[in-house]
C-alpha positions as MATLAB code, in Angstrom:
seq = 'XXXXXXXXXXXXXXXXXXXXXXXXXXXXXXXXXXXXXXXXXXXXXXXXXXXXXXXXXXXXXXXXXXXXXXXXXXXXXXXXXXXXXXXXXXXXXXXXXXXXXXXXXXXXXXXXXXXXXXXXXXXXXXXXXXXXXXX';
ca = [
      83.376  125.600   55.985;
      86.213  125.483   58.531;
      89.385  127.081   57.759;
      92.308  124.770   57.277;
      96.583  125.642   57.073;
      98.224  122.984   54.977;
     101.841  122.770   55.234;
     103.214  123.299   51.879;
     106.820  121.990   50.402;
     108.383  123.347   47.542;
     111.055  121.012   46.074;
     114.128  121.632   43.440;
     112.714  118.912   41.288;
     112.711  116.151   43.304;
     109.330  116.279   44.771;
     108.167  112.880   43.512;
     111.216  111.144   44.815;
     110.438  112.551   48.483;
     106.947  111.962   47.879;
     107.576  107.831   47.164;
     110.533  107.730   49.853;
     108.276  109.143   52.772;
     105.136  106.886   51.527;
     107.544  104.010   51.514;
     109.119  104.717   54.514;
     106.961  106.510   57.457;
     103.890  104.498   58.375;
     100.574  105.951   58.175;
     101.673  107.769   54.797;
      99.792  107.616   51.749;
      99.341  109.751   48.436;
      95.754  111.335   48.162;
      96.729  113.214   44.791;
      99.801  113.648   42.377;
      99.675  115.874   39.093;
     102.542  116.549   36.761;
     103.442  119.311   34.497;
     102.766  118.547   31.086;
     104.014  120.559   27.989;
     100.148  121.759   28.104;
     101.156  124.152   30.746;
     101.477  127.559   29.958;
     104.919  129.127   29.785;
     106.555  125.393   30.853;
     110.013  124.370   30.297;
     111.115  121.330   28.760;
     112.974  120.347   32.263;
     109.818  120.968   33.826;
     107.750  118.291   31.971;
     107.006  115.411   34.154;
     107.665  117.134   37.363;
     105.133  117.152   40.289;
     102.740  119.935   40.466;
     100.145  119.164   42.678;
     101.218  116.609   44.884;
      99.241  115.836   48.964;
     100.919  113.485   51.240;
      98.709  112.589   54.341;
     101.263  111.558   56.652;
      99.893  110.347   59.819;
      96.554  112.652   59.545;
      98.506  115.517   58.353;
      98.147  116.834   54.711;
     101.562  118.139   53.085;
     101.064  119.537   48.972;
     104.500  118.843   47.197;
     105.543  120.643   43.959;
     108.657  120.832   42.065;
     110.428  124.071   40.476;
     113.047  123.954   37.887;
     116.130  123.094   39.651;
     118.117  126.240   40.718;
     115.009  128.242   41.160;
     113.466  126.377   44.575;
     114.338  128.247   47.878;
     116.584  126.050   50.112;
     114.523  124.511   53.403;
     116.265  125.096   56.334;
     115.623  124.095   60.224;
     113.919  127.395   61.355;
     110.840  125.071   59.936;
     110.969  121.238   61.520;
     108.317  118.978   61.502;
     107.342  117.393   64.800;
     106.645  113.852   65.205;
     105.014  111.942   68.387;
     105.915  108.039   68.785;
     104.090  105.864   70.321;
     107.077  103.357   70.853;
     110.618  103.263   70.869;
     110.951  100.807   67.878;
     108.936  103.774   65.952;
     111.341  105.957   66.971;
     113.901  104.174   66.033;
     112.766  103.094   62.654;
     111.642  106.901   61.919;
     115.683  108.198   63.338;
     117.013  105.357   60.685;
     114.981  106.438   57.831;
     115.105  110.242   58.446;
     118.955  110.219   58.776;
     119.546  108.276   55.935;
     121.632  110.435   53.645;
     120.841  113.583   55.606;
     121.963  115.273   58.650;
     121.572  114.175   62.473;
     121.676  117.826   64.388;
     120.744  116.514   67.475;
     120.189  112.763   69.480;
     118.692  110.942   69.979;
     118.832  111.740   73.225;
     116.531  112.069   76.897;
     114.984  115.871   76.476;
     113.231  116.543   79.973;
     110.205  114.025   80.442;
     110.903  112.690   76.453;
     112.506  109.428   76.371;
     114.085  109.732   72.716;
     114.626  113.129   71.053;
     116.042  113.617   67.534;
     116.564  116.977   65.424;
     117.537  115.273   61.391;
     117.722  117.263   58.241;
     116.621  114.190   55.795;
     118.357  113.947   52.451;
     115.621  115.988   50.863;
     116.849  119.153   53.421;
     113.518  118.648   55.216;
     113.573  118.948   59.100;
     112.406  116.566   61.065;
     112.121  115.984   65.130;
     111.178  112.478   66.305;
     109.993  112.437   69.961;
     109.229  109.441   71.939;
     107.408  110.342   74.622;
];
């Protein structure tokens, strides 16, 4: 069996709303599992009921797992950790800027980086970090 890294995203209970807002808006996303806490859990809160424990987003190819924590106890994501996107058009690009900037935070572009036509550095309203490159 081969080894595998799986990028993992902790979320302050809204794990299930990023989880539906990148399936409905990046192409090539789609859920391959979603579990919630239940008051079966051992040592669960109330507030915790419902939220997503075991969540995998394949999003172009790549697996992400999604869980919630009660809110307040979920460390902040910050941009030391982006995730790096290759489009194959500008009109993906484009679409992918739109989305990812919605309600978050455009820290760079887009722009012309080098040889890259389009280069974008957004914090999405989730505080994930995102870099769209259209090559």
């Amino acid at each position: 069996m081969k080894a595998k890294i799986t990028t993992f995203l902790t979320f302050d209970g809204r794990a299930r709303e990023a989880m539906e807002y990148y399936t409905e808006n990046i192409p090539g996303t789609t859920v391959k599992n979603l579990q919630f806490f239940t008051e079966d859990f051992p040592n669960i809160s109330k507030e915790m009921v419902g939220g997503v424990l075991n969540g995998i987003l394949d999003i172009k190819g790549q697996e992400f797992m999604f869980m919630d924590m009660a809110p307040g106890d979920a460390p902040s994501f910050n941009w030391a950790t982006s995730f790096y996107i290759d489009c194959q058009t500008e009109e993906e690009f484009d679409n992918l800027f739109k989305v990812l900037s919605d309600g978050g935070n455009v820290m760079m572009g887009p722009e012309k980086v080098l040889d890259n036509r389009k280069v974008a550095w957004v914090v999405d309203k989730f505080g994930v970090t995102w870099q769209p490159v259209w090559h």
